[in-house]
Coordinates of C-alpha atoms and ligand atoms in Angstrom, one line a residue:
M1278 CA -20.8 -36.1 -5.4
L1279 CA -22.0 -32.4 -5.2
A1280 CA -22.7 -31.0 -1.8
K1281 CA -26.1 -29.7 -0.8
M1282 CA -25.1 -26.2 0.3
M1283 CA -26.3 -22.9 -1.0
N1284 CA -24.1 -21.4 -3.7
S1285 CA -24.4 -17.8 -2.5
P1286 CA -22.0 -15.5 -4.4
L1287 CA -19.4 -13.6 -2.4
L1288 CA -20.2 -10.0 -3.2
V1289 CA -18.9 -6.6 -2.0
S1290 CA -22.5 -5.4 -1.6
S1291 CA -23.1 -8.2 1.0
I1292 CA -20.4 -6.5 3.2
L1293 CA -22.2 -3.2 3.1
R1294 CA -25.6 -4.8 3.7
H1295 CA -24.3 -6.7 6.7
A1296 CA -22.6 -3.6 8.2
A1297 CA -25.8 -1.5 7.7
A1298 CA -28.0 -4.1 9.3
Y1299 CA -25.9 -5.1 12.2
H1300 CA -23.4 -2.3 12.8
G1301 CA -25.6 0.5 11.5
D1302 CA -24.8 2.9 14.2
T1303 CA -21.0 2.4 14.1
E1304 CA -19.3 5.6 13.2
I1305 CA -17.3 6.5 10.1
V1306 CA -15.2 9.6 10.7
S1307 CA -13.6 11.5 7.9
C1308 CA -11.4 14.6 7.6
S1309 CA -13.5 16.2 4.9
V1310 CA -12.1 18.1 1.9
E1311 CA -14.3 21.0 3.0
G1312 CA -12.4 21.2 6.3
P1313 CA -14.4 20.1 9.3
I1314 CA -14.6 16.5 10.6
H1315 CA -17.5 14.6 8.9
R1316 CA -19.3 11.9 11.0
Y1317 CA -21.9 9.4 10.0
N1318 CA -22.4 5.6 10.3
Y1319 CA -22.7 2.4 8.3
A1320 CA -26.4 2.8 7.9
D1321 CA -25.8 6.3 6.3
L1322 CA -23.0 4.8 4.1
N1323 CA -25.5 2.3 2.8
R1324 CA -28.2 4.9 2.1
R1325 CA -25.7 7.2 0.3
S1326 CA -24.1 4.3 -1.7
C1327 CA -27.7 3.4 -2.9
K1328 CA -28.2 7.0 -4.0
L1329 CA -24.9 6.9 -5.8
A1330 CA -25.8 3.6 -7.5
N1331 CA -29.0 5.2 -8.7
A1332 CA -27.1 8.2 -10.0
L1333 CA -24.7 6.0 -11.9
C1334 CA -27.6 4.3 -13.6
R1335 CA -29.0 7.7 -14.5
L1336 CA -25.7 8.7 -16.0
G1337 CA -26.1 5.8 -18.4
L1338 CA -23.4 3.5 -17.0
R1339 CA -23.8 -0.1 -17.9
F1340 CA -22.6 -3.4 -16.2
G1341 CA -18.8 -3.6 -16.3
D1342 CA -18.2 0.1 -17.1
R1343 CA -15.1 1.6 -15.3
V1344 CA -15.5 4.5 -12.9
G1345 CA -12.3 6.3 -12.1
T1346 CA -11.6 7.9 -8.7
L1347 CA -8.9 10.4 -7.8
A1348 CA -9.4 10.9 -4.1
W1349 CA -8.0 10.7 -0.6
N1350 CA -9.4 8.5 2.1
G1351 CA -12.8 9.8 3.0
H1352 CA -16.5 8.9 3.3
R1353 CA -17.3 9.8 -0.4
H1354 CA -14.5 7.6 -1.6
L1355 CA -16.0 4.8 0.5
E1356 CA -19.4 5.4 -1.1
L1357 CA -17.7 4.9 -4.5
Y1358 CA -16.2 1.6 -3.4
Y1359 CA -19.7 0.3 -2.6
G1360 CA -21.9 2.3 -4.9
V1361 CA -19.8 1.5 -8.0
S1362 CA -18.7 -2.1 -7.3
G1363 CA -22.1 -3.0 -5.7
S1364 CA -24.0 -2.1 -8.8
G1365 CA -21.8 -4.3 -11.1
L1366 CA -19.4 -1.5 -12.2
V1367 CA -15.7 -1.4 -11.7
C1368 CA -14.2 1.0 -9.2
H1369 CA -10.9 2.2 -10.7
T1370 CA -8.8 3.9 -8.1
I1371 CA -6.2 6.2 -9.6
N1372 CA -3.0 7.2 -7.7
P1373 CA -2.8 11.0 -8.0
R1374 CA 0.9 11.0 -7.1
L1375 CA 1.8 9.3 -10.4
F1376 CA 3.2 11.5 -13.2
R1377 CA 0.4 13.2 -15.2
E1378 CA 1.3 11.3 -18.4
Q1379 CA 0.9 8.0 -16.4
I1380 CA -2.5 9.2 -15.1
G1381 CA -3.6 10.0 -18.6
Y1382 CA -2.4 6.7 -19.9
I1383 CA -4.2 4.8 -17.1
I1384 CA -7.5 6.7 -17.6
D1385 CA -7.3 5.9 -21.4
H1386 CA -6.2 2.3 -20.9
A1387 CA -8.9 1.6 -18.4
G1388 CA -11.5 3.2 -20.6
D1389 CA -13.1 5.1 -17.7
S1390 CA -16.6 6.4 -18.4
V1391 CA -16.8 8.8 -15.5
I1392 CA -14.2 10.3 -13.2
F1393 CA -14.9 11.2 -9.6
S1394 CA -12.3 13.6 -8.2
D1395 CA -11.5 15.5 -5.0
P1396 CA -11.5 19.2 -5.7
V1397 CA -7.7 19.3 -5.0
F1398 CA -7.0 17.1 -8.0
L1399 CA -8.8 19.4 -10.5
P1400 CA -5.5 20.8 -11.8
I1401 CA -4.4 17.3 -12.8
L1402 CA -7.7 16.8 -14.7
E1403 CA -7.3 20.2 -16.4
T1404 CA -4.0 19.0 -17.9
L1405 CA -5.8 16.0 -19.4
V1406 CA -8.7 17.8 -21.1
D1407 CA -8.3 16.0 -24.4
R1408 CA -8.4 12.6 -22.8
L1409 CA -11.5 13.4 -20.8
A1410 CA -13.5 14.6 -23.8
G1411 CA -15.5 11.4 -24.1
M1412 CA -16.5 11.1 -20.4
K1413 CA -20.1 10.8 -19.4
A1414 CA -19.4 13.1 -16.4
I1415 CA -16.6 14.5 -14.3
V1416 CA -17.8 14.7 -10.8
I1417 CA -16.2 16.8 -8.1
M1418 CA -16.5 15.2 -4.7
T1419 CA -17.8 18.1 -2.6
D1420 CA -20.9 20.2 -1.9
V1421 CA -22.3 23.1 -3.8
A1422 CA -20.7 25.7 -1.5
H1423 CA -17.2 24.3 -2.2
M1424 CA -17.6 23.6 -6.0
P1425 CA -14.6 24.9 -7.9
A1426 CA -15.0 26.5 -11.3
S1427 CA -12.9 25.5 -14.3
E1428 CA -12.6 27.2 -17.6
K1429 CA -11.0 24.2 -19.1
L1430 CA -13.6 21.8 -17.8
P1431 CA -16.9 23.8 -17.8
N1432 CA -19.3 20.9 -17.2
L1433 CA -18.2 19.7 -13.8
V1434 CA -20.8 18.0 -11.8
C1435 CA -21.2 18.5 -8.0
Y1436 CA -21.2 15.2 -6.1
E1437 CA -23.7 16.3 -3.5
T1438 CA -26.1 17.7 -6.2
L1439 CA -25.8 14.4 -8.1
L1440 CA -26.8 12.4 -5.0
S1441 CA -29.5 14.8 -3.7
A1442 CA -31.8 14.0 -6.7
E1443 CA -31.7 10.2 -6.0
S1444 CA -33.7 7.7 -4.0
D1445 CA -31.8 5.9 -1.2
D1446 CA -33.5 2.7 -2.2
F1447 CA -31.5 0.4 -4.5
D1448 CA -31.5 -3.4 -5.0
W1449 CA -27.9 -4.5 -5.2
P1450 CA -27.8 -6.9 -8.1
V1451 CA -26.8 -10.5 -7.5
V1452 CA -23.9 -10.9 -10.0
D1453 CA -21.5 -13.7 -10.5
E1454 CA -18.8 -13.5 -7.8
N1455 CA -16.1 -13.6 -10.4
T1456 CA -17.3 -10.3 -11.8
A1457 CA -14.7 -7.5 -11.7
C1458 CA -15.3 -5.0 -8.8
G1459 CA -12.1 -3.0 -8.7
L1460 CA -9.1 -2.0 -10.8
C1461 CA -5.8 -0.7 -9.6
Y1462 CA -2.7 -0.1 -11.8
T1463 CA 0.8 -1.0 -10.6
S1464 CA 3.0 2.0 -10.4
G1465 CA 4.9 0.9 -13.5
T1466 CA 8.5 1.3 -12.3
T1467 CA 9.3 -1.1 -15.2
G1468 CA 7.3 -0.3 -18.4
D1469 CA 3.8 1.0 -18.6
P1470 CA 1.5 0.6 -15.6
K1471 CA -0.6 -2.6 -15.6
G1472 CA -4.1 -2.9 -14.4
V1473 CA -4.9 -5.5 -11.7
L1474 CA -8.6 -6.4 -12.0
Y1475 CA -10.0 -7.6 -8.7
S1476 CA -13.2 -9.7 -8.4
H1477 CA -16.0 -9.6 -5.8
R1478 CA -14.9 -13.0 -4.8
S1479 CA -11.2 -12.0 -4.4
A1480 CA -12.1 -8.9 -2.5
V1481 CA -14.4 -10.7 0.0
L1482 CA -12.1 -13.6 0.5
H1483 CA -9.1 -11.3 1.1
A1484 CA -11.1 -9.3 3.6
M1485 CA -12.2 -12.5 5.4
A1486 CA -8.6 -13.6 5.5
V1487 CA -7.1 -10.4 6.9
V1488 CA -9.6 -9.7 9.7
V1489 CA -8.4 -12.8 11.7
P1490 CA -6.4 -12.3 15.0
D1491 CA -3.0 -13.1 13.5
V1492 CA -3.3 -10.6 10.6
Y1493 CA -5.2 -7.3 11.4
G1494 CA -7.0 -8.9 14.3
L1495 CA -10.1 -6.7 13.7
S1496 CA -13.3 -6.7 15.7
A1497 CA -16.3 -4.4 16.4
A1498 CA -14.3 -3.0 19.3
D1499 CA -11.7 -1.5 17.0
S1500 CA -11.2 1.9 15.6
V1501 CA -9.3 1.7 12.4
L1502 CA -7.4 4.4 10.6
P1503 CA -6.0 3.5 7.2
V1504 CA -3.2 5.8 6.4
V1505 CA -2.5 3.7 3.3
P1506 CA -4.5 5.5 0.6
M1507 CA -7.6 4.0 -0.9
F1508 CA -5.8 4.4 -4.3
H1509 CA -3.0 2.0 -3.1
V1510 CA -4.3 -1.6 -3.5
N1511 CA -7.7 -0.8 -1.9
A1512 CA -6.1 0.6 1.3
W1513 CA -4.8 -3.0 1.9
G1514 CA -8.4 -4.3 2.1
L1515 CA -9.4 -2.2 5.2
P1516 CA -12.5 -0.6 3.6
F1517 CA -13.9 -4.1 3.2
A1518 CA -12.5 -5.7 6.3
A1519 CA -13.6 -3.0 8.8
P1520 CA -17.3 -3.0 7.8
M1521 CA -17.3 -6.8 7.7
V1522 CA -16.7 -6.9 11.5
G1523 CA -18.3 -3.5 12.3
A1524 CA -15.1 -1.7 13.3
K1525 CA -15.2 2.1 13.4
L1526 CA -13.4 3.7 10.4
V1527 CA -11.4 6.9 10.7
M1528 CA -10.4 8.4 7.3
P1529 CA -7.5 10.9 7.4
G1530 CA -8.2 12.7 4.1
P1531 CA -5.1 14.4 2.9
N1532 CA -3.7 15.1 6.3
L1533 CA -0.9 12.6 6.7
D1534 CA 1.7 14.6 8.7
G1535 CA 2.7 13.6 12.2
A1536 CA 0.7 16.2 14.1
S1537 CA -2.6 15.6 12.2
L1538 CA -2.4 11.8 12.4
H1539 CA -1.5 11.9 16.1
A1540 CA -4.5 14.2 16.8
L1541 CA -6.8 11.8 15.0
F1542 CA -5.4 8.8 16.7
E1543 CA -6.1 10.4 20.1
S1544 CA -9.5 12.0 19.4
E1545 CA -11.0 8.9 17.7
G1546 CA -9.5 6.3 20.0
V1547 CA -7.7 4.6 17.1
T1548 CA -6.6 1.0 17.9
L1549 CA -5.3 -0.1 14.5
T1550 CA -3.6 1.7 11.7
A1551 CA -1.8 0.8 8.5
G1552 CA 0.7 2.4 6.2
V1553 CA 4.1 2.4 4.5
P1554 CA 7.4 3.0 6.5
T1555 CA 8.0 6.5 5.2
V1556 CA 4.8 7.8 6.7
W1557 CA 5.7 6.4 10.1
L1558 CA 9.1 8.0 10.0
G1559 CA 7.3 11.4 9.9
L1560 CA 4.9 10.5 12.7
L1561 CA 7.6 9.0 15.0
D1562 CA 10.0 11.9 14.5
W1563 CA 7.2 14.4 15.3
M1564 CA 6.1 12.4 18.4
D1565 CA 9.7 12.4 19.6
S1566 CA 10.1 16.1 19.2
Q1567 CA 6.8 16.8 20.9
R1568 CA 7.3 14.1 23.6
K1569 CA 3.9 12.6 22.7
C1570 CA 2.6 9.0 23.3
F1571 CA -0.4 7.0 22.2
S1572 CA -3.4 6.4 24.5
T1573 CA -5.2 3.8 22.5
L1574 CA -3.1 2.6 19.5
K1575 CA -2.4 -1.1 19.8
R1576 CA -1.4 -2.4 16.3
V1577 CA 0.4 -0.9 13.3
A1578 CA 0.3 -2.8 10.1
I1579 CA 3.3 -1.8 8.0
G1580 CA 4.3 -3.0 4.5
G1581 CA 5.0 -1.9 1.0
S1582 CA 8.7 -1.8 1.7
A1583 CA 10.8 -3.4 4.5
V1584 CA 10.3 -2.2 8.0
P1585 CA 13.6 -1.5 9.8
P1586 CA 13.8 -3.2 13.2
V1587 CA 14.4 0.3 14.8
M1588 CA 10.9 1.3 13.7
I1589 CA 9.4 -1.8 15.3
Q1590 CA 11.3 -0.9 18.5
R1591 CA 10.1 2.7 18.4
F1592 CA 6.5 1.7 18.1
Q1593 CA 7.0 -0.9 20.9
D1594 CA 8.4 1.8 23.2
L1595 CA 5.1 3.7 22.6
G1596 CA 3.0 0.7 23.5
A1597 CA 2.0 -0.4 19.9
T1598 CA 2.9 -3.7 18.2
V1599 CA 4.0 -3.7 14.6
R1600 CA 2.6 -6.3 12.2
H1601 CA 5.1 -6.3 9.3
A1602 CA 3.3 -7.5 6.2
W1603 CA 4.3 -8.2 2.6
G1604 CA 2.2 -7.9 -0.5
M1605 CA 1.8 -6.5 -4.0
T1606 CA -0.9 -4.9 -6.1
E1607 CA -1.2 -8.3 -7.8
T1608 CA -1.8 -10.0 -4.5
S1609 CA -4.7 -7.8 -3.2
P1610 CA -2.3 -7.2 -1.4
V1611 CA -1.7 -9.2 1.8
G1612 CA 0.3 -12.4 1.4
L1613 CA 2.7 -12.6 4.4
V1614 CA 2.4 -11.3 8.0
A1615 CA 5.1 -11.5 10.7
T1616 CA 3.1 -12.5 13.7
L1617 CA 5.2 -14.5 16.3
L1618 CA 4.2 -18.0 17.3
P1619 CA 3.6 -19.1 21.0
K1620 CA 7.0 -20.9 20.9
H1621 CA 8.7 -17.6 20.4
A1622 CA 7.5 -16.1 23.7
S1623 CA 10.6 -17.2 25.5
L1624 CA 13.1 -15.8 23.0
A1625 CA 15.3 -12.9 23.9
H1626 CA 14.1 -9.4 22.9
E1627 CA 16.6 -9.1 20.1
Q1628 CA 15.6 -12.4 18.6
K1629 CA 11.9 -11.5 18.7
L1630 CA 12.7 -8.2 17.0
A1631 CA 14.7 -10.0 14.3
L1632 CA 11.7 -12.3 13.6
A1633 CA 9.2 -9.4 13.6
S1634 CA 11.4 -7.6 11.0
K1635 CA 11.0 -10.5 8.6
Q1636 CA 8.2 -10.1 6.1
G1637 CA 6.4 -13.0 7.8
R1638 CA 4.5 -16.3 7.2
P1639 CA 1.9 -17.0 4.5
I1640 CA -1.7 -16.2 5.5
F1641 CA -4.3 -18.9 4.8
G1642 CA -5.2 -18.6 1.1
V1643 CA -1.8 -17.7 -0.2
E1644 CA 0.5 -20.6 -1.2
L1645 CA 4.1 -19.8 -1.9
R1646 CA 7.3 -21.4 -3.1
I1647 CA 10.9 -20.1 -3.2
D1648 CA 12.8 -21.6 -6.1
G1649 CA 16.5 -21.6 -6.9
D1650 CA 18.0 -21.1 -10.3
D1651 CA 17.3 -24.8 -11.1
G1652 CA 13.6 -24.2 -10.5
R1653 CA 13.5 -26.4 -7.4
P1654 CA 12.5 -25.2 -3.9
V1655 CA 15.5 -23.9 -1.9
A1656 CA 16.1 -25.3 1.6
C1657 CA 14.0 -23.8 4.4
D1658 CA 17.0 -22.8 6.5
G1659 CA 16.6 -19.0 6.5
K1660 CA 19.7 -18.7 4.4
A1661 CA 19.2 -20.2 0.9
F1662 CA 17.4 -17.7 -1.3
G1663 CA 15.5 -17.8 -4.6
A1664 CA 12.6 -16.4 -6.6
L1665 CA 9.4 -16.0 -4.6
R1666 CA 6.3 -17.4 -6.4
V1667 CA 2.8 -17.3 -5.1
R1668 CA -0.7 -18.4 -6.0
G1669 CA -4.2 -18.2 -4.5
P1670 CA -7.7 -16.9 -5.0
W1671 CA -6.7 -13.2 -4.5
V1672 CA -3.5 -13.4 -6.7
A1673 CA -3.7 -11.9 -10.2
D1674 CA -4.1 -14.3 -13.1
G1675 CA -3.7 -11.6 -15.8
Y1676 CA -3.8 -7.9 -16.4
Y1677 CA -6.6 -5.8 -17.7
N1678 CA -6.6 -5.4 -21.4
V1679 CA -3.1 -6.7 -21.9
A1680 CA -2.4 -9.7 -24.0
E1681 CA 0.7 -10.8 -22.1
S1682 CA 0.0 -12.5 -18.7
P1683 CA 1.8 -11.6 -15.5
A1684 CA 5.0 -13.5 -15.3
H1685 CA 3.8 -17.0 -14.5
S1686 CA 5.6 -20.2 -14.1
A1687 CA 3.3 -23.3 -14.2
G1688 CA 0.4 -21.5 -12.4
W1689 CA 2.6 -19.6 -10.0
F1690 CA 2.8 -15.8 -10.1
E1691 CA 6.4 -14.6 -10.2
T1692 CA 6.7 -11.8 -7.7
G1693 CA 10.1 -10.5 -8.8
D1694 CA 11.2 -10.7 -5.2
V1695 CA 14.2 -12.7 -3.9
A1696 CA 13.5 -14.4 -0.6
T1697 CA 14.5 -16.9 2.0
M1698 CA 12.3 -19.0 4.3
D1699 CA 13.2 -20.4 7.7
E1700 CA 12.0 -23.7 9.3
D1701 CA 9.0 -22.0 10.8
G1702 CA 7.9 -20.5 7.4
F1703 CA 9.1 -17.0 8.1
V1704 CA 10.0 -15.4 4.8
R1705 CA 12.6 -12.7 4.5
I1706 CA 12.6 -10.6 1.4
V1707 CA 16.2 -10.2 0.4
D1708 CA 15.5 -7.7 -2.3
R1709 CA 13.5 -7.0 -5.5
S1710 CA 15.5 -9.0 -8.0
K1711 CA 16.4 -5.8 -9.8
D1712 CA 17.7 -4.1 -6.6
V1713 CA 19.9 -6.8 -5.3
V1714 CA 23.6 -6.0 -5.5
K1715 CA 25.6 -8.7 -7.3
S1716 CA 29.2 -8.4 -6.2
G1717 CA 31.9 -10.8 -7.2
G1718 CA 29.3 -13.6 -7.7
E1719 CA 27.8 -13.0 -4.2
W1720 CA 24.4 -11.4 -3.6
I1721 CA 24.2 -8.5 -1.2
S1722 CA 20.8 -7.5 0.2
S1723 CA 20.3 -3.8 0.0
I1724 CA 17.4 -4.2 2.5
E1725 CA 19.7 -5.7 5.1
L1726 CA 22.2 -2.9 4.8
E1727 CA 19.5 -0.2 4.9
N1728 CA 18.0 -1.7 8.0
I1729 CA 21.3 -1.5 9.8
A1730 CA 21.9 2.1 8.7
Q1731 CA 18.4 3.1 9.7
A1732 CA 19.3 2.2 13.4
H1733 CA 22.2 4.7 13.5
P1734 CA 21.2 7.7 15.6
A1735 CA 22.5 10.2 13.0
I1736 CA 20.5 8.7 10.1
R1737 CA 16.9 9.6 9.3
E1738 CA 16.6 7.5 6.1
A1739 CA 18.9 5.2 4.2
A1740 CA 19.1 3.6 0.8
V1741 CA 21.6 1.2 -0.7
V1742 CA 22.1 0.9 -4.4
A1743 CA 24.6 -0.9 -6.7
V1744 CA 27.1 0.9 -8.8
P1745 CA 29.1 -0.7 -11.6
D1746 CA 32.5 -1.9 -10.6
A1747 CA 35.3 -3.1 -13.0
R1748 CA 36.5 -5.8 -10.7
W1749 CA 33.4 -7.0 -8.8
G1750 CA 30.7 -6.3 -11.3
E1751 CA 28.7 -4.2 -8.8
R1752 CA 29.4 -2.7 -5.4
P1753 CA 27.0 -1.3 -2.8
V1754 CA 26.9 2.4 -2.0
L1755 CA 25.0 3.8 1.0
V1756 CA 23.0 7.0 0.6
V1757 CA 21.7 8.7 3.7
V1758 CA 19.5 11.6 4.8
L1759 CA 20.9 12.8 8.1
K1760 CA 18.9 14.1 11.1
P1761 CA 19.3 17.9 11.6
G1762 CA 22.8 18.9 12.9
Q1763 CA 24.2 15.3 12.6
G1764 CA 27.3 14.1 10.8
F1765 CA 28.1 10.6 9.4
D1766 CA 31.4 9.9 7.5
H1767 CA 33.1 7.0 5.9
Q1768 CA 34.7 5.8 9.2
D1769 CA 31.3 6.0 10.9
M1770 CA 30.0 3.7 8.2
L1771 CA 32.8 1.2 8.6
D1772 CA 32.2 1.2 12.4
L1773 CA 28.5 0.8 11.8
Y1774 CA 28.8 -2.4 9.7
A1775 CA 31.8 -3.9 11.5
G1776 CA 30.8 -7.4 12.8
K1777 CA 27.2 -7.1 11.5
V1778 CA 27.7 -8.1 7.9
A1779 CA 30.5 -9.9 5.9
R1780 CA 33.4 -7.5 5.1
W1781 CA 32.7 -7.7 1.3
S1782 CA 29.1 -6.6 2.0
V1783 CA 30.1 -3.3 3.6
P1784 CA 29.3 -0.4 1.2
D1785 CA 32.2 1.2 -0.7
A1786 CA 31.1 4.7 0.0
V1787 CA 28.5 6.8 1.8
I1788 CA 26.9 9.8 0.2
S1789 CA 24.7 12.3 2.1
V1790 CA 21.7 13.9 0.4
D1791 CA 19.0 16.3 1.6
E1792 CA 16.2 14.0 0.5
L1793 CA 15.6 10.6 -1.0
P1794 CA 13.2 10.2 -3.9
H1795 CA 10.2 8.0 -3.4
T1796 CA 7.7 6.4 -5.7
A1797 CA 4.0 7.3 -5.8
T1798 CA 3.4 4.5 -3.2
G1799 CA 6.2 5.7 -0.8
K1800 CA 9.0 3.3 -1.8
L1801 CA 12.6 4.3 -2.4
R1802 CA 13.0 5.2 -6.1
K1803 CA 16.2 3.1 -6.6
V1804 CA 16.7 3.9 -10.3
E1805 CA 16.8 7.6 -9.5
I1806 CA 19.0 7.1 -6.4
R1807 CA 21.4 5.1 -8.6
R1808 CA 21.5 8.1 -11.0
I1809 CA 22.3 10.5 -8.1
V1810 CA 25.1 8.2 -6.9
L1811 CA 26.6 8.0 -10.4
G1812 CA 26.4 11.8 -10.8
E1813 CA 28.2 12.2 -7.5
Y1814 CA 30.9 9.7 -8.5
A1815 CA 31.4 11.6 -11.8
R1816 CA 31.6 14.9 -9.9
R1817 CA 34.2 13.5 -7.5
A1818 CA 36.2 12.1 -10.5
R1819 CA 36.3 15.6 -12.0
V1820 CA 37.4 17.2 -8.7
T1821 CA 40.2 14.7 -8.1
Ligands
ADP180 P1 4.5 -1.5 -7.3 O1 4.8 -2.9 -7.8 O2 3.5 -0.8 -8.0 O3 5.7 -0.7 -6.8 P2 3.4 -2.8 -5.1 O4 2.7 -2.2 -3.9 O5 2.6 -3.8 -5.8 O6 3.7 -1.6 -5.9 O7 4.8 -3.3 -4.7 C1 5.1 -4.7 -4.4 C2 6.5 -4.9 -4.1 O8 6.8 -4.1 -2.9 C3 6.9 -6.3 -3.7 O9 7.1 -7.1 -4.8 C4 8.1 -6.1 -2.8 O10 9.3 -5.9 -3.6 C5 7.8 -4.7 -2.1 N1 7.3 -5.0 -0.8 C6 6.1 -5.0 -0.4 N2 6.0 -5.2 1.0 C7 7.3 -5.3 1.4 C8 7.9 -5.6 2.7 N3 7.2 -5.7 3.8 N4 9.3 -5.7 2.7 C9 10.0 -5.5 1.6 N5 9.5 -5.3 0.4 C10 8.1 -5.2 0.3

């Protein structure tokens, strides 16, 4: 029997309409590309998103067309999220940190009709002139006074001029909730980048799932600063989640260094922030050196790569709780969050820290299984590991314009991660399957070895990679960036790991480098680190 309930579609525009109507005077604060802080509110966001939607119609865009964005977190980028998606187009956020060829490939593959870009990314566009020839417009997101000139791209359109001609009245169309609203390409560490095509339904359901107390715990009383860029999996859903509950949004623009972030946290009363571990290393080191603390910050959502326990401790010492989360571009992204349960309240501090450093428990809406080599679920004992598979309404079912589907196994999406689960459902990501060190038939978790190294006072950042070994197949090697003026030798490494991991898991060597390479989304670039290690091994072989 069919129920007698309204079948209202879940649409991105409904979030904006709600925020404008009931949280209209809640502020959105942005570090503008022009320099000064820009302030307006959700009612203004709605008006300007309507103007943008009218402008997109005037440019001749039709239902389903893709609109590319190359921009930092700011109010104009937010207007694109709503103006583009709300009018039935697809907001394609492009990661400007990718290699130029990849950006060109992505723009081509997505078939973008228009590009909206921050002025600072104009040099990237100028290298892609041939690919941009068929665009309906290239819009620079600034005002007339700050419009750059370009010989290579003479017909640039000014964002503010584009909007100024338009009415702020627009009827958001009621489309099927399964219509695509956003497109984000994976960083393509293996093969070409692949486009994950989000729907209105998946974006709204994901936002509803992450605002709850045990995930972001968002309310109208919060001030939210997404450090995670809007070009990285929709800034983990925060541009949809914050207006849904009427939380204040604080957009950092390009200023992601410790001093700038801390100043914004303090001046805007930020209570929740989110970003990858590498950004927090910079902030925490700067705060230590300046002896600063937080006045209002309560929660820090961290994901994208594993959070070392020492980072959770450092935030705790400053009065903020870390919410360690796991996700992927293909999972919108949030799938797991490590929020402790009431029964854990009486645990010793170290045990609580160990749990909070796991990647967490599935949030409602994400089902998962961890399968061994035989395809059957492994024991939930926190030790047995296998392939992590997930499914749910905000998990990708295919990629944009690619015949091959994501790796699926009987309706489950293959994450490519190796994981364990304990009896309470806490999942620990052991490694990406391609990063795990396979030594003498045993698997060694590079994440576990990195987390331990990260806690050493001399080490700023650590990576563990596998090198080929004639006897064992592969052996782990530790690569470290030291804090200024610090030393760390082979014996220090043996002392560090003694008693903490099995003897055969201890890395064979430690190599110190000035800097570790990161991907466009802030993860350690393991393939390149492996190359550095092999180069160093070859050099040492020549010397000896
Ligand atoms: P890309 O696949 O483009 O590098 P994603 O952001 O989609 O970018 O990366 C997803 C992967 O990042 C996951 O499969 C997992 O390996 C890793 N990851 C994400 N969050 C965590 C976390 N909290 N701990 C460990 N690894 C993580």
